[in-house]
PDB file of C-alpha atoms in Angstrom:
ATOM      1  CA  MET A   1      61.327  85.260  41.625  1.00  0.00           C
ATOM      2  CA  SER A   2      62.429  82.094  43.436  1.00  0.00           C
ATOM      3  CA  GLY A   3      64.896  81.783  46.304  1.00  0.00           C
ATOM      4  CA  LEU A   4      65.172  83.909  49.440  1.00  0.00           C
ATOM      5  CA  ARG A   5      64.851  87.703  49.405  1.00  0.00           C
ATOM      6  CA  TYR A   6      67.882  89.769  50.376  1.00  0.00           C
ATOM      7  CA  VAL A   7      66.860  93.341  51.267  1.00  0.00           C
ATOM      8  CA  TYR A   8      69.402  96.120  50.738  1.00  0.00           C
ATOM      9  CA  ALA A   9      67.413  99.209  51.609  1.00  0.00           C
ATOM     10  CA  VAL A  10      64.018 100.839  51.865  1.00  0.00           C
ATOM     11  CA  CYS A  11      63.361 104.002  49.838  1.00  0.00           C
ATOM     12  CA  ARG A  12      60.690 106.336  48.620  1.00  0.00           C
ATOM     13  CA  PRO A  13      59.696 105.482  45.032  1.00  0.00           C
ATOM     14  CA  PHE A  14      62.301 106.809  42.603  1.00  0.00           C
ATOM     15  CA  GLY A  15      62.093 107.171  38.832  1.00  0.00           C
ATOM     16  CA  THR A  16      65.757 107.127  37.830  1.00  0.00           C
ATOM     17  CA  PRO A  17      66.764 103.585  36.844  1.00  0.00           C
ATOM     18  CA  LEU A  18      69.742 101.897  38.445  1.00  0.00           C
ATOM     19  CA  PRO A  19      72.673 101.005  36.157  1.00  0.00           C
ATOM     20  CA  ALA A  20      71.769  98.081  33.906  1.00  0.00           C
ATOM     21  CA  GLN A  21      75.032  96.284  34.698  1.00  0.00           C
ATOM     22  CA  LEU A  22      74.616  96.594  38.474  1.00  0.00           C
ATOM     23  CA  THR A  23      74.729  93.304  40.381  1.00  0.00           C
ATOM     24  CA  GLY A  24      74.483  92.657  44.070  1.00  0.00           C
ATOM     25  CA  VAL A  25      74.884  89.765  46.467  1.00  0.00           C
ATOM     26  CA  ALA A  26      75.174  86.372  44.722  1.00  0.00           C
ATOM     27  CA  GLY A  27      75.743  88.240  41.451  1.00  0.00           C
ATOM     28  CA  VAL A  28      72.034  89.002  41.043  1.00  0.00           C
ATOM     29  CA  PRO A  29      70.757  92.414  39.839  1.00  0.00           C
ATOM     30  CA  PRO A  30      68.629  94.200  42.458  1.00  0.00           C
ATOM     31  CA  LYS A  31      64.908  94.738  41.863  1.00  0.00           C
ATOM     32  CA  GLN A  32      62.324  97.113  43.295  1.00  0.00           C
ATOM     33  CA  LEU A  33      59.472  95.735  45.388  1.00  0.00           C
ATOM     34  CA  VAL A  34      56.795  98.408  45.803  1.00  0.00           C
ATOM     35  CA  HIS A  35      54.445  98.446  48.781  1.00  0.00           C
ATOM     36  CA  GLY A  36      52.330 101.564  49.290  1.00  0.00           C
ATOM     37  CA  ASP A  37      54.585 104.612  49.601  1.00  0.00           C
ATOM     38  CA  LEU A  38      57.696 102.508  50.084  1.00  0.00           C
ATOM     39  CA  VAL A  39      60.073 100.591  47.861  1.00  0.00           C
ATOM     40  CA  ALA A  40      62.263  97.745  49.082  1.00  0.00           C
ATOM     41  CA  VAL A  41      65.350  97.105  46.956  1.00  0.00           C
ATOM     42  CA  VAL A  42      65.791  93.342  46.974  1.00  0.00           C
ATOM     43  CA  GLY A  43      67.696  90.530  45.328  1.00  0.00           C
ATOM     44  CA  GLN A  44      67.296  86.776  45.054  1.00  0.00           C
ATOM     45  CA  VAL A  45      69.810  84.700  47.037  1.00  0.00           C
ATOM     46  CA  PRO A  46      70.172  80.902  47.352  1.00  0.00           C
ATOM     47  CA  GLU A  47      68.915  79.070  50.420  1.00  0.00           C
ATOM     48  CA  GLU A  48      72.095  76.990  50.625  1.00  0.00           C
ATOM     49  CA  ASP A  49      73.986  80.172  51.542  1.00  0.00           C
ATOM     50  CA  PHE A  50      71.392  82.388  53.196  1.00  0.00           C
ATOM     51  CA  ALA A  51      69.079  80.108  55.151  1.00  0.00           C
ATOM     52  CA  GLU A  52      69.566  80.572  58.887  1.00  0.00           C
ATOM     53  CA  GLY A  53      72.055  77.738  59.464  1.00  0.00           C
ATOM     54  CA  PRO A  54      74.359  78.303  56.468  1.00  0.00           C
ATOM     55  CA  LEU A  55      74.238  82.068  56.958  1.00  0.00           C
ATOM     56  CA  ARG A  56      75.348  81.763  60.567  1.00  0.00           C
ATOM     57  CA  ALA A  57      78.314  79.668  59.446  1.00  0.00           C
ATOM     58  CA  HIS A  58      79.171  82.065  56.601  1.00  0.00           C
ATOM     59  CA  LEU A  59      79.263  85.027  58.967  1.00  0.00           C
ATOM     60  CA  GLU A  60      82.313  83.417  60.602  1.00  0.00           C
ATOM     61  CA  ASP A  61      84.087  83.277  57.209  1.00  0.00           C
ATOM     62  CA  LEU A  62      85.832  86.629  56.767  1.00  0.00           C
ATOM     63  CA  ASP A  63      86.457  86.138  53.037  1.00  0.00           C
ATOM     64  CA  TRP A  64      82.798  85.351  52.373  1.00  0.00           C
ATOM     65  CA  LEU A  65      81.684  88.161  54.652  1.00  0.00           C
ATOM     66  CA  GLY A  66      83.955  90.663  52.921  1.00  0.00           C
ATOM     67  CA  ALA A  67      82.747  89.705  49.436  1.00  0.00           C
ATOM     68  CA  THR A  68      79.110  89.917  50.560  1.00  0.00           C
ATOM     69  CA  ALA A  69      79.656  93.301  52.216  1.00  0.00           C
ATOM     70  CA  ARG A  70      81.249  94.693  49.044  1.00  0.00           C
ATOM     71  CA  ALA A  71      78.357  93.471  46.886  1.00  0.00           C
ATOM     72  CA  HIS A  72      75.884  94.924  49.383  1.00  0.00           C
ATOM     73  CA  GLN A  73      77.709  98.256  49.362  1.00  0.00           C
ATOM     74  CA  ASN A  74      77.770  98.382  45.554  1.00  0.00           C
ATOM     75  CA  VAL A  75      73.974  98.421  45.534  1.00  0.00           C
ATOM     76  CA  ILE A  76      73.750 100.996  48.329  1.00  0.00           C
ATOM     77  CA  ASP A  77      76.230 103.262  46.509  1.00  0.00           C
ATOM     78  CA  ALA A  78      74.178 103.054  43.309  1.00  0.00           C
ATOM     79  CA  LEU A  79      71.007 103.909  45.236  1.00  0.00           C
ATOM     80  CA  THR A  80      72.688 106.883  46.892  1.00  0.00           C
ATOM     81  CA  VAL A  81      73.284 108.429  43.459  1.00  0.00           C
ATOM     82  CA  VAL A  82      69.571 108.440  42.566  1.00  0.00           C
ATOM     83  CA  THR A  83      67.799 108.741  45.950  1.00  0.00           C
ATOM     84  CA  SER A  84      68.312 108.883  49.721  1.00  0.00           C
ATOM     85  CA  PRO A  85      68.019 105.238  50.790  1.00  0.00           C
ATOM     86  CA  LEU A  86      67.527 103.890  54.265  1.00  0.00           C
ATOM     87  CA  PRO A  87      70.095 101.053  54.240  1.00  0.00           C
ATOM     88  CA  LEU A  88      69.258  97.901  56.167  1.00  0.00           C
ATOM     89  CA  ARG A  89      71.848  95.844  57.992  1.00  0.00           C
ATOM     90  CA  LEU A  90      73.981  93.349  56.133  1.00  0.00           C
ATOM     91  CA  ALA A  91      72.290  90.007  55.360  1.00  0.00           C
ATOM     92  CA  THR A  92      68.689  91.039  56.014  1.00  0.00           C
ATOM     93  CA  VAL A  93      66.862  88.068  54.468  1.00  0.00           C
ATOM     94  CA  PHE A  94      63.192  87.029  54.142  1.00  0.00           C
ATOM     95  CA  LEU A  95      61.564  83.898  52.767  1.00  0.00           C
ATOM     96  CA  ASP A  96      59.671  85.638  49.952  1.00  0.00           C
ATOM     97  CA  ASP A  97      58.130  88.885  48.708  1.00  0.00           C
ATOM     98  CA  SER A  98      55.269  88.517  51.151  1.00  0.00           C
ATOM     99  CA  GLY A  99      57.691  88.560  54.080  1.00  0.00           C
ATOM    100  CA  VAL A 100      59.344  91.750  52.789  1.00  0.00           C
ATOM    101  CA  ARG A 101      55.944  93.434  52.336  1.00  0.00           C
ATOM    102  CA  SER A 102      54.891  92.441  55.848  1.00  0.00           C
ATOM    103  CA  MET A 103      58.091  93.979  57.220  1.00  0.00           C
ATOM    104  CA  MET A 104      57.442  97.240  55.345  1.00  0.00           C
ATOM    105  CA  GLU A 105      53.852  97.354  56.529  1.00  0.00           C
ATOM    106  CA  GLU A 106      54.786  96.762  60.162  1.00  0.00           C
ATOM    107  CA  ARG A 107      57.462  99.465  60.108  1.00  0.00           C
ATOM    108  CA  GLU A 108      55.877 101.837  57.609  1.00  0.00           C
ATOM    109  CA  GLU A 109      55.493 104.788  59.963  1.00  0.00           C
ATOM    110  CA  THR A 110      59.082 104.569  61.198  1.00  0.00           C
ATOM    111  CA  PHE A 111      60.469 104.114  57.690  1.00  0.00           C
ATOM    112  CA  LEU A 112      58.552 107.100  56.287  1.00  0.00           C
ATOM    113  CA  ARG A 113      59.567 109.352  59.164  1.00  0.00           C
ATOM    114  CA  THR A 114      63.240 108.389  58.796  1.00  0.00           C
ATOM    115  CA  LEU A 115      63.191 108.745  55.010  1.00  0.00           C
ATOM    116  CA  ASP A 116      61.733 112.242  55.348  1.00  0.00           C
ATOM    117  CA  ARG A 117      64.623 113.157  57.650  1.00  0.00           C
ATOM    118  CA  LEU A 118      67.251 111.689  55.302  1.00  0.00           C
ATOM    119  CA  ASP A 119      65.788 113.019  52.057  1.00  0.00           C
ATOM    120  CA  GLY A 120      68.330 115.113  50.148  1.00  0.00           C
ATOM    121  CA  ARG A 121      71.101 114.328  52.608  1.00  0.00           C
ATOM    122  CA  VAL A 122      74.238 112.201  52.619  1.00  0.00           C
ATOM    123  CA  GLU A 123      76.707 111.035  55.218  1.00  0.00           C
ATOM    124  CA  TRP A 124      80.339 112.146  55.262  1.00  0.00           C
ATOM    125  CA  GLY A 125      82.954 110.555  57.485  1.00  0.00           C
ATOM    126  CA  VAL A 126      85.950 112.421  58.917  1.00  0.00           C
ATOM    127  CA  LYS A 127      88.798 110.838  60.848  1.00  0.00           C
ATOM    128  CA  VAL A 128      91.800 112.519  62.422  1.00  0.00           C
ATOM    129  CA  TYR A 129      94.949 110.520  63.148  1.00  0.00           C
ATOM    130  CA  SER A 130      98.072 111.423  65.048  1.00  0.00           C
ATOM    131  CA  GLU A 131     100.892 110.295  62.792  1.00  0.00           C
ATOM    132  CA  PRO A 132     103.384 107.841  64.338  1.00  0.00           C
ATOM    133  CA  THR A 133     106.723 109.467  65.112  1.00  0.00           C
ATOM    134  CA  GLU A 134     110.177 108.198  65.925  1.00  0.00           C
ATOM    135  CA  PRO A 135     111.272 108.530  69.559  1.00  0.00           C
ATOM    136  CA  SER A 136     113.105 111.817  69.941  1.00  0.00           C
ATOM    137  CA  GLY A 137     116.333 112.653  71.608  1.00  0.00           C
ATOM    138  CA  GLU A 138     119.356 110.935  72.899  1.00  0.00           C
ATOM    139  CA  THR A 139     118.876 107.248  72.204  1.00  0.00           C
ATOM    140  CA  SER A 140     122.456 106.512  71.187  1.00  0.00           C
ATOM    141  CA  GLY A 141     125.038 104.857  73.370  1.00  0.00           C
ATOM    142  CA  GLU A 142     125.860 108.255  74.887  1.00  0.00           C
ATOM    143  CA  SER A 143     122.757 108.005  77.066  1.00  0.00           C
ATOM    144  CA  GLY A 144     124.289 105.100  78.922  1.00  0.00           C
ATOM    145  CA  VAL A 145     121.157 102.979  78.407  1.00  0.00           C
ATOM    146  CA  SER A 146     121.046 100.401  75.657  1.00  0.00           C
ATOM    147  CA  GLY A 147     118.981  97.386  74.804  1.00  0.00           C
ATOM    148  CA  GLY A 148     121.032  96.529  71.734  1.00  0.00           C
ATOM    149  CA  LEU A 149     124.119  94.426  71.084  1.00  0.00           C
ATOM    150  CA  GLY A 150     127.558  95.606  72.120  1.00  0.00           C
ATOM    151  CA  ASP A 151     130.702  95.282  69.998  1.00  0.00           C
ATOM    152  CA  THR A 152     131.262  91.773  71.292  1.00  0.00           C
ATOM    153  CA  GLY A 153     127.813  90.603  70.199  1.00  0.00           C
ATOM    154  CA  THR A 154     126.494  90.352  73.770  1.00  0.00           C
ATOM    155  CA  ARG A 155     123.509  92.364  75.021  1.00  0.00           C
ATOM    156  CA  THR A 156     124.563  95.397  77.035  1.00  0.00           C
ATOM    157  CA  ALA A 157     123.075  96.127  80.434  1.00  0.00           C
ATOM    158  CA  SER A 158     120.108  98.442  80.769  1.00  0.00           C
ATOM    159  CA  SER A 159     121.599 100.255  83.761  1.00  0.00           C
ATOM    160  CA  PRO A 160     124.258 103.001  83.614  1.00  0.00           C
ATOM    161  CA  SER A 161     127.813 101.748  83.245  1.00  0.00           C
ATOM    162  CA  PRO A 162     130.438 102.366  85.976  1.00  0.00           C
ATOM    163  CA  GLY A 163     132.102 105.733  85.867  1.00  0.00           C
ATOM    164  CA  ARG A 164     129.084 107.466  84.259  1.00  0.00           C
ATOM    165  CA  ALA A 165     127.196 108.697  87.293  1.00  0.00           C
ATOM    166  CA  GLY A 166     125.226 111.288  85.373  1.00  0.00           C
ATOM    167  CA  SER A 167     123.869 108.873  82.773  1.00  0.00           C
ATOM    168  CA  GLY A 168     121.013 107.645  84.969  1.00  0.00           C
ATOM    169  CA  ARG A 169     119.847 111.201  85.594  1.00  0.00           C
ATOM    170  CA  ASP A 170     120.179 111.931  81.856  1.00  0.00           C
ATOM    171  CA  TYR A 171     118.021 108.934  81.066  1.00  0.00           C
ATOM    172  CA  LEU A 172     115.296 109.975  83.511  1.00  0.00           C
ATOM    173  CA  ARG A 173     115.364 113.529  82.186  1.00  0.00           C
ATOM    174  CA  GLN A 174     115.074 112.224  78.632  1.00  0.00           C
ATOM    175  CA  ARG A 175     112.094 110.076  79.570  1.00  0.00           C
ATOM    176  CA  ARG A 176     110.378 113.030  81.272  1.00  0.00           C
ATOM    177  CA  ASN A 177     110.943 115.178  78.191  1.00  0.00           C
ATOM    178  CA  GLN A 178     109.549 112.476  75.926  1.00  0.00           C
ATOM    179  CA  ARG A 179     106.495 112.089  78.143  1.00  0.00           C
ATOM    180  CA  LYS A 180     105.940 115.853  78.160  1.00  0.00           C
ATOM    181  CA  GLU A 181     106.300 116.048  74.375  1.00  0.00           C
ATOM    182  CA  SER A 182     103.798 113.216  73.988  1.00  0.00           C
ATOM    183  CA  GLU A 183     101.279 114.897  76.301  1.00  0.00           C
ATOM    184  CA  GLU A 184     101.622 118.229  74.505  1.00  0.00           C
ATOM    185  CA  LYS A 185     101.233 116.554  71.124  1.00  0.00           C
ATOM    186  CA  TRP A 186      98.083 114.781  72.313  1.00  0.00           C
ATOM    187  CA  GLU A 187      96.624 118.026  73.688  1.00  0.00           C
ATOM    188  CA  ARG A 188      97.276 119.802  70.365  1.00  0.00           C
ATOM    189  CA  ALA A 189      95.686 116.920  68.475  1.00  0.00           C
ATOM    190  CA  GLU A 190      92.575 116.949  70.675  1.00  0.00           C
ATOM    191  CA  GLU A 191      92.229 120.715  70.355  1.00  0.00           C
ATOM    192  CA  PHE A 192      92.575 120.533  66.563  1.00  0.00           C
ATOM    193  CA  SER A 193      89.971 117.754  66.407  1.00  0.00           C
ATOM    194  CA  ARG A 194      87.573 119.699  68.616  1.00  0.00           C
ATOM    195  CA  ARG A 195      87.845 122.837  66.465  1.00  0.00           C
ATOM    196  CA  LEU A 196      87.503 120.841  63.247  1.00  0.00           C
ATOM    197  CA  HIS A 197      84.400 119.064  64.535  1.00  0.00           C
ATOM    198  CA  GLU A 198      82.810 122.361  65.570  1.00  0.00           C
ATOM    199  CA  SER A 199      83.501 123.874  62.144  1.00  0.00           C
ATOM    200  CA  LEU A 200      82.177 120.869  60.222  1.00  0.00           C
ATOM    201  CA  SER A 201      79.091 120.652  62.430  1.00  0.00           C
ATOM    202  CA  GLY A 202      78.086 124.071  61.067  1.00  0.00           C
ATOM    203  CA  TYR A 203      77.366 122.384  57.715  1.00  0.00           C
ATOM    204  CA  ALA A 204      75.693 119.310  59.205  1.00  0.00           C
ATOM    205  CA  GLU A 205      72.154 118.755  60.428  1.00  0.00           C
ATOM    206  CA  ASP A 206      73.274 115.977  62.754  1.00  0.00           C
ATOM    207  CA  THR A 207      76.530 114.354  63.857  1.00  0.00           C
ATOM    208  CA  ARG A 208      77.719 111.119  65.408  1.00  0.00           C
ATOM    209  CA  ILE A 209      80.985 110.662  67.276  1.00  0.00           C
ATOM    210  CA  HIS A 210      82.033 107.021  66.970  1.00  0.00           C
ATOM    211  CA  ALA A 211      84.585 105.245  69.130  1.00  0.00           C
ATOM    212  CA  PRO A 212      88.173 105.658  67.874  1.00  0.00           C
ATOM    213  CA  GLN A 213      89.223 102.895  65.524  1.00  0.00           C
ATOM    214  CA  ASN A 214      91.605 100.233  66.761  1.00  0.00           C
ATOM    215  CA  SER A 215      94.686 100.505  64.536  1.00  0.00           C
ATOM    216  CA  ALA A 216      95.378  96.791  64.915  1.00  0.00           C
ATOM    217  CA  ILE A 217      92.014  96.103  63.246  1.00  0.00           C
ATOM    218  CA  SER A 218      91.784  99.009  60.805  1.00  0.00           C
ATOM    219  CA  ARG A 219      95.504  98.818  59.893  1.00  0.00           C
ATOM    220  CA  ALA A 220      95.487 102.594  59.522  1.00  0.00           C
ATOM    221  CA  PRO A 221      98.792 104.107  60.655  1.00  0.00           C
ATOM    222  CA  GLY A 222      98.776 106.391  63.657  1.00  0.00           C
ATOM    223  CA  ARG A 223      96.388 106.857  66.560  1.00  0.00           C
ATOM    224  CA  ASN A 224      92.765 107.666  65.749  1.00  0.00           C
ATOM    225  CA  ILE A 225      91.635 110.759  67.634  1.00  0.00           C
ATOM    226  CA  LEU A 226      88.407 111.783  65.897  1.00  0.00           C
ATOM    227  CA  ASN A 227      86.033 109.344  64.208  1.00  0.00           C
ATOM    228  CA  ALA A 228      82.911 111.279  63.263  1.00  0.00           C
ATOM    229  CA  ALA A 229      79.974 111.086  60.858  1.00  0.00           C
ATOM    230  CA  TYR A 230      78.068 114.100  59.558  1.00  0.00           C
ATOM    231  CA  LEU A 231      74.571 114.272  58.070  1.00  0.00           C
ATOM    232  CA  VAL A 232      74.975 116.929  55.387  1.00  0.00           C
ATOM    233  CA  PRO A 233      72.466 118.285  52.849  1.00  0.00           C
ATOM    234  CA  ARG A 234      73.655 117.575  49.321  1.00  0.00           C
ATOM    235  CA  SER A 235      73.532 121.330  48.685  1.00  0.00           C
ATOM    236  CA  GLU A 236      76.151 121.864  51.438  1.00  0.00           C
ATOM    237  CA  SER A 237      78.398 118.956  50.551  1.00  0.00           C
ATOM    238  CA  GLU A 238      80.764 120.912  48.288  1.00  0.00           C
ATOM    239  CA  ALA A 239      81.409 123.503  51.004  1.00  0.00           C
ATOM    240  CA  PHE A 240      81.831 120.728  53.584  1.00  0.00           C
ATOM    241  CA  VAL A 241      84.476 118.977  51.456  1.00  0.00           C
ATOM    242  CA  GLU A 242      86.284 122.260  50.742  1.00  0.00           C
ATOM    243  CA  LEU A 243      86.491 122.999  54.467  1.00  0.00           C
ATOM    244  CA  VAL A 244      88.064 119.613  55.153  1.00  0.00           C
ATOM    245  CA  ASP A 245      90.544 120.141  52.315  1.00  0.00           C
ATOM    246  CA  ARG A 246      91.527 123.591  53.613  1.00  0.00           C
ATOM    247  CA  THR A 247      92.078 122.219  57.102  1.00  0.00           C
ATOM    248  CA  LYS A 248      94.172 119.157  56.223  1.00  0.00           C
ATOM    249  CA  ASP A 249      97.524 120.934  56.446  1.00  0.00           C
ATOM    250  CA  ASP A 250      96.757 123.107  59.464  1.00  0.00           C
ATOM    251  CA  ALA A 251      98.280 120.748  62.031  1.00  0.00           C
ATOM    252  CA  PRO A 252     101.666 119.128  61.327  1.00  0.00           C
ATOM    253  CA  GLY A 253     101.824 115.553  62.552  1.00  0.00           C
ATOM    254  CA  LEU A 254      98.087 115.000  62.093  1.00  0.00           C
ATOM    255  CA  ARG A 255      96.326 113.290  59.208  1.00  0.00           C
ATOM    256  CA  VAL A 256      92.740 114.085  58.223  1.00  0.00           C
ATOM    257  CA  GLU A 257      90.791 111.521  56.205  1.00  0.00           C
ATOM    258  CA  LEU A 258      87.488 112.263  54.474  1.00  0.00           C
ATOM    259  CA  THR A 259      85.185 109.507  53.199  1.00  0.00           C
ATOM    260  CA  GLY A 260      81.848 109.701  51.413  1.00  0.00           C
ATOM    261  CA  PRO A 261      79.348 110.629  50.344  1.00  0.00           C
ATOM    262  CA  TRP A 262      77.656 107.583  51.823  1.00  0.00           C
ATOM    263  CA  ALA A 263      74.113 106.507  52.443  1.00  0.00           C
ATOM    264  CA  CYS A 264      73.166 107.721  55.907  1.00  0.00           C
ATOM    265  CA  TYR A 265      74.107 104.597  57.870  1.00  0.00           C
ATOM    266  CA  SER A 266      74.893 106.450  61.095  1.00  0.00           C
ATOM    267  CA  PHE A 267      71.553 108.265  61.060  1.00  0.00           C
ATOM    268  CA  SER A 268      69.188 105.579  59.805  1.00  0.00           C
ATOM    269  CA  GLY A 269      68.324 104.020  63.127  1.00  0.00           C
ATOM    270  CA  GLU A 270      69.274 100.634  61.639  1.00  0.00           C
ATOM    271  CA  ASP A 271      72.099  98.389  62.794  1.00  0.00           C
ATOM    272  CA  ALA A 272      75.156  98.801  60.572  1.00  0.00           C
TER     273      ALA A 272
END
């Protein structure tokens, strides 16, 4: 095998073959590289894209990065069907087979210990979002406060108009009510998320609470309240999924998203 070696994951030896049509990064089918009690799943990639200099430049190209990440994930997903892989970070590259074997030998004890912990387990992701809502209450011209255009096409003032002394107080009362509604909604959302996490943790051997996703980056509507990962035995996965499904409609105004089963990225000890 010529070219550089792209390493997807490290596994225990597994007998079930991967799909014959499976391809990975650079369109190359992954191969198994055995070393002792470990198997590295690798592929050949061209130096003009994956040598240190070109790779650094490519990592600034979001289109290239996205295509590479999808190809990487295709291989990890296929491995997750037949074994419990320890996925390595995106674009882990070595010069040749000897470099991959040296890496496995140096980290053998850590790899074996982690693989024992992940064996027979998968990762499920659960996110809770507070759905965006329209501002409530008296936002029409009756409130005396408007940022829109009047009948003449000119912008109306933001302060109460003459002869409507109560409108300023009405506006402040409306704002207080909106703030109170928002605080109560947030408290209900946090309480729901806390109870859901406690219930799901009963099926999990380990959990990770990640930072809430930035909606501007994720483009997911609403505000992310819970962003959690769960290490779940395969034997408990059906019950775990059923619990999420039963809970989805328990809190109006909240959206629960379930993803998985994934390879155990959050519990592998490797950089994502």
